């Protein structure tokens, strides 16, 4: 029975929503091309590239972009937008995102493709997130020549300005009056929302902007400590006509908490939105979670989201989990797993990575961790297995178990995983050599190394590389 084209698209979206991006890919590569032997339509590639891009896996996203071109399909603007968004959060690092985003711009230029305003906004955001402020602002200039800037344009410009380590905060605040004519033309609600979201963006970076002795002046007495500073009543830089009598030099605002306080603090910030008749959405809460760094503030934001009936997304959860892990609050980090279960949120690769760090302290806890994932029908991915393989708490025997589980669950290694595997062997080999040079004999470790090496060679013959 021939299935309608839309069925395949819906299956991709279904698997992606469940966090099973590999299954979404299989819809095209296995079900369509191999099983049903039908030629994918452009919309199938557009959908799959967009879904992969949301995970930040630039290698896969650009890989399918190339396959789409090989099929003779031309990309639509949404594809370019998705690819730039993937570059902004590449799981392979900022350099990877920068190189791919730069090359993509050259590709568009070579093919005389003019970006839409939505694509321009994605480009500005991408280079801002990657710390390339000058490029981001240059792209904004190009966008202004073609399109009237919208709210997202302003938000992305100020976010990019905040990435400037020398002039971030002052540049971001300075951008608001410079674009006053456009802002004044909007409704009061749009004005308030724009200023609030943009100001949050400008607060994200811990920028240091003083370049001369004059710029070392502070906005508070030199004797005040950080706790005193945060309890002071700060002027509100977002309030129209506010006279900043106590501010000696805006360039000297170096602490992100001080900057947030100058925007009203977390509670004041949300109270300000309420006064203006604006209900914050999940994107606003996401920006606030980026800034705050205490458990109390995080809990307050979660409680406010609950009160407003707003469910946190996976980005908010993973960001909060990372911060709790860094603050050595493992029990608080684990509570976020229960929140995910309660809200029906599927974990991403970052959640698995943090849980691996928190929970897998030896072979027993690792096995329990994996058993729990399987019992709850959570997807085991090659990214998760790569993180476990890198875990220094685990022995080679534990890592042999990882390979066995991958074979049982039909999880195929990537070239990246193989690099990790060989690095594990290399580090172990070097450690044994060093111990021998010190006349320290470690027969058990040598045997374990030999057994693991032999098992891996046979395992590689049975488990093919992921395509």
CSV table of C-alpha atoms in Angstrom, one decimal:
chain,number,residue,atom,x,y,z
A,1,UNK,CA,0.0,0.0,0.0
A,2,UNK,CA,1.4,3.3,-1.1
A,3,UNK,CA,1.6,5.8,1.8
A,4,UNK,CA,0.9,9.6,1.2
A,5,UNK,CA,4.0,11.9,1.3
A,6,UNK,CA,2.7,13.6,4.4
A,7,UNK,CA,2.8,10.4,6.4
A,8,UNK,CA,6.6,10.3,6.3
A,9,UNK,CA,6.8,13.9,7.3
A,10,UNK,CA,4.6,13.3,10.3
A,11,UNK,CA,6.7,10.3,11.3
A,12,UNK,CA,9.8,12.4,11.3
A,13,UNK,CA,8.2,15.1,13.5
A,14,UNK,CA,6.9,12.4,15.8
A,15,UNK,CA,10.2,10.8,16.4
A,16,UNK,CA,12.0,14.2,16.8
A,17,UNK,CA,9.5,15.2,19.4
A,18,UNK,CA,10.3,12.1,21.3
A,19,UNK,CA,14.0,12.9,21.2
A,20,UNK,CA,14.7,10.0,18.7
A,21,UNK,CA,16.3,12.0,16.0
A,22,UNK,CA,18.1,8.9,14.6
A,23,UNK,CA,14.6,7.3,14.1
A,24,UNK,CA,13.5,10.4,12.3
A,25,UNK,CA,16.5,10.1,10.0
A,26,UNK,CA,15.7,6.4,9.4
A,27,UNK,CA,12.3,7.4,8.1
A,28,UNK,CA,14.0,9.0,5.0
A,29,UNK,CA,17.1,6.7,4.7
A,30,UNK,CA,15.5,3.4,5.5
A,31,UNK,CA,11.7,3.5,5.2
A,32,UNK,CA,11.6,5.7,2.1
A,33,UNK,CA,14.7,4.9,0.2
A,34,UNK,CA,15.3,1.2,1.1
A,35,UNK,CA,12.0,-0.3,2.1
A,36,UNK,CA,9.4,1.7,0.1
A,37,UNK,CA,11.8,2.6,-2.6
A,38,UNK,CA,10.4,6.0,-3.2
A,39,UNK,CA,12.1,9.3,-4.0
A,40,UNK,CA,11.9,11.8,-1.1
A,41,UNK,CA,10.2,15.1,-2.0
A,42,UNK,CA,11.9,18.4,-1.2
A,43,UNK,CA,9.6,18.9,1.8
A,44,UNK,CA,10.9,15.7,3.4
A,45,UNK,CA,14.5,17.1,3.2
A,46,UNK,CA,13.3,20.5,4.5
A,47,UNK,CA,11.6,18.9,7.4
A,48,UNK,CA,14.5,16.6,8.4
A,49,UNK,CA,17.1,19.3,8.1
A,50,UNK,CA,15.0,21.6,10.3
A,51,UNK,CA,14.5,18.9,12.9
A,52,UNK,CA,18.2,17.9,13.0
A,53,UNK,CA,19.2,21.6,13.2
A,54,UNK,CA,17.3,22.0,16.5
A,55,UNK,CA,19.7,19.5,18.1
A,56,UNK,CA,22.8,21.4,17.1
A,57,UNK,CA,24.2,18.4,15.2
A,58,UNK,CA,25.7,20.4,12.3
A,59,UNK,CA,27.4,17.5,10.7
A,60,UNK,CA,24.2,15.7,10.1
A,61,UNK,CA,22.2,18.8,9.2
A,62,UNK,CA,24.8,19.9,6.6
A,63,UNK,CA,25.1,16.3,5.5
A,64,UNK,CA,21.5,16.1,4.5
A,65,UNK,CA,21.7,19.6,3.0
A,66,UNK,CA,24.3,18.2,0.7
A,67,UNK,CA,22.2,15.1,-0.1
A,68,UNK,CA,19.3,17.3,-0.9
A,69,UNK,CA,21.4,19.3,-3.3
A,70,UNK,CA,22.7,16.1,-4.8
A,71,UNK,CA,19.0,15.1,-5.5
A,72,UNK,CA,18.7,18.3,-7.5
A,73,UNK,CA,16.5,20.1,-4.9
A,74,UNK,CA,17.1,23.8,-4.3
A,75,UNK,CA,16.9,24.9,-0.6
A,76,UNK,CA,14.1,27.2,0.4
A,77,UNK,CA,14.8,30.1,2.9
A,78,UNK,CA,13.6,28.0,5.9
A,79,UNK,CA,16.5,25.6,5.2
A,80,UNK,CA,19.1,28.3,5.4
A,81,UNK,CA,17.5,29.7,8.6
A,82,UNK,CA,17.6,26.2,10.1
A,83,UNK,CA,21.2,25.6,9.2
A,84,UNK,CA,22.3,29.0,10.7
A,85,UNK,CA,20.4,28.1,13.9
A,86,UNK,CA,22.2,24.8,14.0
A,87,UNK,CA,25.6,26.6,13.7
A,88,UNK,CA,24.6,28.9,16.7
A,89,UNK,CA,24.5,25.9,19.0
A,90,UNK,CA,26.8,23.4,17.3
A,91,UNK,CA,27.5,20.4,19.5
A,92,UNK,CA,30.9,20.2,18.0
A,93,UNK,CA,32.0,23.6,19.3
A,94,UNK,CA,32.0,27.3,18.4
A,95,UNK,CA,34.7,26.9,15.8
A,96,UNK,CA,32.7,24.3,13.9
A,97,UNK,CA,29.6,26.6,14.0
A,98,UNK,CA,31.6,29.6,12.8
A,99,UNK,CA,33.3,27.8,9.9
A,100,UNK,CA,30.0,26.3,8.7
A,101,UNK,CA,28.1,29.5,9.0
A,102,UNK,CA,30.8,31.5,7.2
A,103,UNK,CA,30.9,28.9,4.4
A,104,UNK,CA,27.1,29.0,4.1
A,105,UNK,CA,27.1,32.7,3.6
A,106,UNK,CA,29.7,32.3,0.8
A,107,UNK,CA,27.5,29.7,-0.8
A,108,UNK,CA,24.4,32.0,-0.7
A,109,UNK,CA,26.5,34.8,-2.2
A,110,UNK,CA,27.9,32.6,-5.0
A,111,UNK,CA,24.3,31.5,-5.9
A,112,UNK,CA,23.0,35.1,-5.7
A,113,UNK,CA,20.6,34.1,-2.9
A,114,UNK,CA,19.2,37.1,-1.0
A,115,UNK,CA,18.4,36.1,2.6
A,116,UNK,CA,14.9,36.8,3.9
A,117,UNK,CA,14.5,38.9,7.0
A,118,UNK,CA,13.9,35.7,9.1
A,119,UNK,CA,17.2,34.3,7.7
A,120,UNK,CA,19.0,37.6,8.3
A,121,UNK,CA,17.8,37.4,12.0
A,122,UNK,CA,19.1,33.9,12.3
A,123,UNK,CA,22.5,34.9,10.8
A,124,UNK,CA,22.8,37.9,13.2
A,125,UNK,CA,21.9,35.7,16.2
A,126,UNK,CA,24.3,32.9,15.1
A,127,UNK,CA,27.4,35.1,14.8
A,128,UNK,CA,26.4,36.9,18.0
A,129,UNK,CA,26.2,33.6,19.9
A,130,UNK,CA,29.6,32.6,18.4
A,131,UNK,CA,31.2,35.8,19.8
A,132,UNK,CA,31.7,37.3,16.3
A,133,UNK,CA,30.1,40.7,17.2
A,134,UNK,CA,31.6,42.7,14.3
A,135,UNK,CA,30.3,40.2,11.7
A,136,UNK,CA,26.8,40.1,13.4
A,137,UNK,CA,26.5,43.9,13.3
A,138,UNK,CA,27.8,44.0,9.7
A,139,UNK,CA,25.0,41.6,8.8
A,140,UNK,CA,22.5,43.8,10.6
A,141,UNK,CA,23.6,46.8,8.5
A,142,UNK,CA,23.0,44.7,5.4
A,143,UNK,CA,19.6,43.7,6.7
A,144,UNK,CA,18.6,47.3,7.3
A,145,UNK,CA,19.2,48.1,3.7
A,146,UNK,CA,16.5,45.6,2.6
A,147,UNK,CA,14.1,45.3,5.5
A,148,UNK,CA,12.5,47.3,8.2
A,149,UNK,CA,13.9,45.9,11.5
A,150,UNK,CA,11.5,43.9,13.6
A,151,UNK,CA,11.5,42.9,17.3
A,152,UNK,CA,13.7,39.9,16.7
A,153,UNK,CA,16.2,42.0,14.7
A,154,UNK,CA,16.7,44.3,17.7
A,155,UNK,CA,16.9,41.5,20.1
A,156,UNK,CA,19.6,39.7,18.1
A,157,UNK,CA,21.6,42.9,17.5
A,158,UNK,CA,21.7,43.7,21.2
A,159,UNK,CA,22.6,40.0,22.0
A,160,UNK,CA,25.5,40.3,19.6
A,161,UNK,CA,26.5,43.6,21.1
A,162,UNK,CA,26.5,41.9,24.5
A,163,UNK,CA,29.2,39.5,23.2
A,164,UNK,CA,31.7,42.4,22.8
A,165,UNK,CA,34.1,41.9,25.7
A,166,UNK,CA,35.2,45.5,25.5
A,167,UNK,CA,32.0,47.5,25.1
A,168,UNK,CA,29.2,45.0,25.5
A,169,UNK,CA,26.8,46.5,28.1
A,170,UNK,CA,27.2,50.2,27.1
A,171,UNK,CA,26.9,49.3,23.4
A,172,UNK,CA,23.8,47.3,24.0
A,173,UNK,CA,22.1,50.0,26.1
A,174,UNK,CA,23.3,52.6,23.6
A,175,UNK,CA,21.5,50.8,20.8
A,176,UNK,CA,18.1,51.4,22.2
A,177,UNK,CA,18.1,55.3,21.8
A,178,UNK,CA,19.7,54.9,18.4
A,179,UNK,CA,16.8,52.9,17.1
A,180,UNK,CA,14.2,55.0,18.9
A,181,UNK,CA,12.3,56.1,15.9
A,182,UNK,CA,11.5,52.6,14.9
A,183,UNK,CA,10.6,51.6,18.5
A,184,UNK,CA,8.3,54.6,19.0
A,185,UNK,CA,6.2,53.6,16.1
A,186,UNK,CA,5.1,50.4,17.8
A,187,UNK,CA,2.4,49.8,20.4
A,188,UNK,CA,3.1,50.2,24.0
A,189,UNK,CA,3.0,46.5,24.5
A,190,UNK,CA,5.5,45.8,21.8
A,191,UNK,CA,7.8,48.5,23.1
A,192,UNK,CA,7.8,47.0,26.6
A,193,UNK,CA,8.3,43.5,25.4
A,194,UNK,CA,11.1,44.6,23.1
A,195,UNK,CA,13.0,46.5,25.7
A,196,UNK,CA,12.6,43.8,28.3
A,197,UNK,CA,13.8,40.9,26.0
A,198,UNK,CA,16.6,43.0,24.5
A,199,UNK,CA,17.8,44.1,27.9
A,200,UNK,CA,17.9,40.5,29.1
A,201,UNK,CA,20.0,39.7,26.1
A,202,UNK,CA,22.4,42.5,26.9
A,203,UNK,CA,22.9,41.1,30.4
A,204,UNK,CA,24.0,37.6,29.5
A,205,UNK,CA,27.7,38.1,29.0
A,206,UNK,CA,30.2,38.7,31.8
A,207,UNK,CA,31.8,41.5,29.8
A,208,UNK,CA,34.6,43.6,31.0
A,209,UNK,CA,34.4,47.0,29.2
A,210,UNK,CA,36.8,49.3,30.9
A,211,UNK,CA,39.8,50.2,28.7
A,212,UNK,CA,41.3,53.2,30.6
A,213,UNK,CA,41.8,54.3,34.2
A,214,UNK,CA,38.7,56.6,33.8
A,215,UNK,CA,36.6,53.6,32.9
A,216,UNK,CA,37.5,51.8,36.1
A,217,UNK,CA,35.0,54.0,38.1
A,218,UNK,CA,32.3,51.8,39.5
A,219,UNK,CA,28.5,52.3,39.9
A,220,UNK,CA,28.7,51.6,43.6
A,221,UNK,CA,31.1,52.6,46.4
A,222,UNK,CA,34.5,50.7,46.2
A,223,UNK,CA,34.0,49.3,49.7
A,224,UNK,CA,30.8,47.6,48.9
A,225,UNK,CA,30.9,43.8,48.6
A,226,UNK,CA,28.9,41.8,46.1
A,227,UNK,CA,26.1,41.0,48.5
A,228,UNK,CA,25.7,44.7,49.4
A,229,UNK,CA,25.7,45.6,45.8
A,230,UNK,CA,22.9,43.3,44.9
A,231,UNK,CA,20.8,44.6,47.9
A,232,UNK,CA,21.3,48.2,46.8
A,233,UNK,CA,18.5,50.0,45.0
A,234,UNK,CA,19.8,50.3,41.5
A,235,UNK,CA,18.6,52.8,38.9
A,236,UNK,CA,16.4,51.3,36.2
A,237,UNK,CA,18.1,51.9,32.8
A,238,UNK,CA,15.0,50.7,31.0
A,239,UNK,CA,12.7,53.4,32.5
A,240,UNK,CA,12.1,56.2,30.0
A,241,UNK,CA,13.7,59.4,31.3
A,242,UNK,CA,15.4,57.8,34.2
A,243,UNK,CA,18.1,60.0,35.6
A,244,UNK,CA,21.1,57.8,36.5
A,245,UNK,CA,22.4,60.1,39.3
A,246,UNK,CA,24.4,57.3,41.1
A,247,UNK,CA,26.0,55.9,37.9
A,248,UNK,CA,29.5,57.3,37.5
A,249,UNK,CA,30.4,55.4,34.4
A,250,UNK,CA,28.2,52.9,32.5
A,251,UNK,CA,31.4,51.4,31.0
A,252,UNK,CA,32.4,50.1,34.4
A,253,UNK,CA,29.4,47.7,34.8
A,254,UNK,CA,31.4,44.5,34.8
A,255,UNK,CA,29.3,42.1,36.9
A,256,UNK,CA,26.3,40.3,35.2
A,257,UNK,CA,24.4,40.3,38.5
A,258,UNK,CA,24.8,44.1,38.8
A,259,UNK,CA,23.6,44.5,35.3
A,260,UNK,CA,20.6,42.3,36.0
A,261,UNK,CA,19.9,44.4,39.2
A,262,UNK,CA,20.0,47.5,37.0
A,263,UNK,CA,17.2,46.0,35.0
A,264,UNK,CA,15.1,45.4,38.1
A,265,UNK,CA,16.4,42.0,39.2
A,266,UNK,CA,14.5,38.7,38.4
A,267,UNK,CA,11.4,39.5,40.5
A,268,UNK,CA,11.4,43.2,39.5
A,269,UNK,CA,11.9,42.3,35.9
A,270,UNK,CA,8.8,40.0,35.8
A,271,UNK,CA,6.9,42.5,37.9
A,272,UNK,CA,7.7,45.2,35.3
A,273,UNK,CA,6.3,43.0,32.6
A,274,UNK,CA,3.1,42.5,34.6
A,275,UNK,CA,2.7,46.2,35.1
A,276,UNK,CA,3.0,46.7,31.3
A,277,UNK,CA,0.3,44.0,30.8
A,278,UNK,CA,2.7,41.5,29.2
A,279,UNK,CA,2.8,37.8,30.0
A,280,UNK,CA,6.4,36.5,29.6
A,281,UNK,CA,6.7,33.5,27.3
A,282,UNK,CA,9.1,30.5,27.5
A,283,UNK,CA,11.7,32.5,25.5
A,284,UNK,CA,11.8,35.2,28.1
A,285,UNK,CA,12.2,32.7,30.9
A,286,UNK,CA,15.0,31.0,28.9
A,287,UNK,CA,16.9,34.3,28.7
A,288,UNK,CA,16.5,34.8,32.5
A,289,UNK,CA,17.7,31.2,33.2
A,290,UNK,CA,20.8,32.1,31.2
A,291,UNK,CA,21.6,35.0,33.6
A,292,UNK,CA,20.7,33.7,37.1
A,293,UNK,CA,23.2,31.5,38.9
A,294,UNK,CA,21.7,30.6,42.3
A,295,UNK,CA,19.3,27.8,43.2
A,296,UNK,CA,17.0,30.2,44.8
A,297,UNK,CA,16.6,32.3,41.6
A,298,UNK,CA,16.1,29.2,39.5
A,299,UNK,CA,13.4,27.8,41.9
A,300,UNK,CA,11.7,31.2,41.8
A,301,UNK,CA,11.7,31.2,38.0
A,302,UNK,CA,10.3,27.6,37.9
A,303,UNK,CA,7.6,28.6,40.4
A,304,UNK,CA,6.6,31.6,38.3
A,305,UNK,CA,6.4,29.5,35.2
A,306,UNK,CA,4.1,27.1,37.1
A,307,UNK,CA,2.0,30.0,38.3
A,308,UNK,CA,1.6,31.3,34.7
A,309,UNK,CA,1.0,27.8,33.3
A,310,UNK,CA,4.1,27.8,31.2
A,311,UNK,CA,6.0,24.6,30.7
A,312,UNK,CA,9.8,24.8,30.6
A,313,UNK,CA,11.4,23.5,27.4
A,314,UNK,CA,14.4,21.2,27.2
A,315,UNK,CA,16.9,24.1,26.8
A,316,UNK,CA,15.8,25.6,30.1
A,317,UNK,CA,16.0,22.2,31.9
A,318,UNK,CA,19.5,21.4,30.5
A,319,UNK,CA,20.8,24.8,31.3
A,320,UNK,CA,19.6,24.6,34.9
A,321,UNK,CA,21.0,21.1,35.2
A,322,UNK,CA,24.4,22.2,33.9
A,323,UNK,CA,24.5,25.1,36.5
A,324,UNK,CA,23.5,22.8,39.4
A,325,UNK,CA,26.1,20.3,38.3
A,326,UNK,CA,28.8,23.0,38.3
A,327,UNK,CA,27.7,24.2,41.7
A,328,UNK,CA,28.1,20.6,43.0
A,329,UNK,CA,24.3,20.2,43.7
A,330,UNK,CA,23.7,16.7,42.3
A,331,UNK,CA,20.5,16.1,44.3
A,332,UNK,CA,19.0,19.4,43.0
A,333,UNK,CA,20.1,18.4,39.5
A,334,UNK,CA,18.3,15.0,39.8
A,335,UNK,CA,15.1,16.8,40.7
A,336,UNK,CA,15.0,18.2,37.3
A,337,UNK,CA,14.6,14.7,35.9
A,338,UNK,CA,11.3,14.4,37.9
A,339,UNK,CA,10.2,17.7,36.5
A,340,UNK,CA,10.9,16.4,33.0
A,341,UNK,CA,8.8,13.3,33.7
A,342,UNK,CA,6.0,15.4,35.1
A,343,UNK,CA,6.0,17.7,32.1
A,344,UNK,CA,6.5,15.0,29.5
A,345,UNK,CA,9.8,16.5,28.3
A,346,UNK,CA,12.1,14.2,26.3
A,347,UNK,CA,15.8,14.5,27.3
A,348,UNK,CA,18.5,15.7,24.8
A,349,UNK,CA,22.1,14.7,24.6
A,350,UNK,CA,23.2,17.4,27.1
A,351,UNK,CA,20.8,16.0,29.8
A,352,UNK,CA,22.4,12.5,29.3
A,353,UNK,CA,25.8,14.1,29.5
A,354,UNK,CA,25.1,15.8,32.8
A,355,UNK,CA,23.4,12.8,34.3
A,356,UNK,CA,26.3,10.6,33.3
A,357,UNK,CA,28.6,13.0,35.2
A,358,UNK,CA,26.4,13.1,38.2
A,359,UNK,CA,25.3,9.5,38.5
A,360,UNK,CA,28.0,7.3,37.0
A,361,UNK,CA,30.7,7.1,39.6
A,362,UNK,CA,31.5,3.5,39.1
A,363,UNK,CA,30.5,0.4,37.1
A,364,UNK,CA,27.5,-0.4,39.3
A,365,UNK,CA,26.0,3.1,39.2
A,366,UNK,CA,26.6,3.2,35.4
A,367,UNK,CA,24.7,-0.1,35.0
A,368,UNK,CA,21.9,1.2,37.2
A,369,UNK,CA,21.8,4.5,35.2
A,370,UNK,CA,21.4,2.6,31.9
A,371,UNK,CA,18.9,0.2,33.3
A,372,UNK,CA,16.7,3.1,34.5
A,373,UNK,CA,16.9,4.7,31.0
A,374,UNK,CA,15.8,1.5,29.4
A,375,UNK,CA,13.0,0.9,31.9
A,376,UNK,CA,11.6,4.3,31.2
A,377,UNK,CA,11.9,3.8,27.5
A,378,UNK,CA,14.3,6.7,27.1
A,379,UNK,CA,16.5,6.6,24.0
A,380,UNK,CA,20.0,5.4,24.2
A,381,UNK,CA,22.1,7.2,21.6
A,382,UNK,CA,25.7,7.1,20.4
A,383,UNK,CA,26.2,10.5,22.0
A,384,UNK,CA,25.3,9.1,25.4
A,385,UNK,CA,27.6,6.1,24.9
A,386,UNK,CA,30.4,8.4,23.9
A,387,UNK,CA,30.0,10.4,27.1
A,388,UNK,CA,30.1,7.2,29.1
A,389,UNK,CA,33.2,6.0,27.3
A,390,UNK,CA,34.9,9.2,28.3
A,391,UNK,CA,33.9,8.8,31.9
A,392,UNK,CA,37.2,8.4,33.9
A,393,UNK,CA,35.4,6.7,36.8
A,394,UNK,CA,34.8,3.6,34.7
A,395,UNK,CA,37.2,0.7,34.1
A,396,UNK,CA,37.9,-1.0,30.8
A,397,UNK,CA,35.6,-3.8,32.0
A,398,UNK,CA,32.8,-1.3,32.4
A,399,UNK,CA,33.5,0.2,29.0
A,400,UNK,CA,33.4,-3.3,27.5
A,401,UNK,CA,29.9,-3.5,28.9
A,402,UNK,CA,29.0,-0.3,27.0
A,403,UNK,CA,30.1,-1.9,23.7
A,404,UNK,CA,28.1,-5.0,24.5
A,405,UNK,CA,25.0,-2.9,25.2
A,406,UNK,CA,25.5,-0.9,22.0
A,407,UNK,CA,25.5,-4.2,20.0
A,408,UNK,CA,22.3,-5.4,21.8
A,409,UNK,CA,20.5,-2.1,21.3
A,410,UNK,CA,21.7,-1.8,17.6
A,411,UNK,CA,23.5,1.5,18.3
A,412,UNK,CA,26.1,2.0,15.6
A,413,UNK,CA,29.4,3.9,16.3
A,414,UNK,CA,30.2,7.2,14.6
A,415,UNK,CA,33.7,8.2,13.6
A,416,UNK,CA,33.7,10.6,16.6
A,417,UNK,CA,32.9,7.6,18.9
A,418,UNK,CA,35.8,5.6,17.3
A,419,UNK,CA,38.1,8.5,18.0
A,420,UNK,CA,37.0,8.4,21.7
A,421,UNK,CA,37.5,4.6,21.7
A,422,UNK,CA,41.1,4.8,20.4
A,423,UNK,CA,41.8,7.6,22.9
A,424,UNK,CA,40.7,5.4,25.8
A,425,UNK,CA,43.1,2.7,24.6
A,426,UNK,CA,45.9,5.2,24.0
A,427,UNK,CA,45.6,6.7,27.5
A,428,UNK,CA,45.5,3.3,29.1
A,429,UNK,CA,48.5,2.1,27.1
A,430,UNK,CA,50.5,5.2,28.1
A,431,UNK,CA,49.7,4.7,31.8
A,432,UNK,CA,50.9,1.1,31.7
A,433,UNK,CA,54.1,2.1,30.0
A,434,UNK,CA,54.8,4.8,32.6
A,435,UNK,CA,54.2,2.3,35.4
A,436,UNK,CA,56.6,-0.2,33.8
A,437,UNK,CA,59.3,2.5,33.6
A,438,UNK,CA,58.9,3.0,37.3
A,439,UNK,CA,59.2,-0.8,37.8
A,440,UNK,CA,55.6,-1.0,38.9
A,441,UNK,CA,54.0,-4.2,37.6
A,442,UNK,CA,50.2,-4.1,36.9
A,443,UNK,CA,49.4,-7.5,35.5
A,444,UNK,CA,45.6,-7.1,36.1
A,445,UNK,CA,45.5,-3.8,34.2
A,446,UNK,CA,47.6,-5.3,31.4
A,447,UNK,CA,45.3,-8.2,31.1
A,448,UNK,CA,42.2,-6.0,31.1
A,449,UNK,CA,43.8,-3.8,28.4
A,450,UNK,CA,44.6,-6.9,26.2
A,451,UNK,CA,41.1,-8.3,26.7
A,452,UNK,CA,39.4,-5.0,25.9
A,453,UNK,CA,41.6,-4.5,22.8
A,454,UNK,CA,40.7,-8.0,21.4
A,455,UNK,CA,37.1,-7.6,22.2
A,456,UNK,CA,37.0,-4.2,20.5
A,457,UNK,CA,38.6,-5.6,17.3
A,458,UNK,CA,35.9,-8.3,17.0
A,459,UNK,CA,33.2,-5.9,18.0
A,460,UNK,CA,34.1,-3.5,15.1
A,461,UNK,CA,33.7,-6.4,12.7
A,462,UNK,CA,30.2,-7.1,13.9
A,463,UNK,CA,28.9,-3.5,14.4
A,464,UNK,CA,29.1,-1.4,11.3
A,465,UNK,CA,29.8,2.3,11.3
A,466,UNK,CA,26.8,4.6,11.5
A,467,UNK,CA,26.0,6.0,8.0
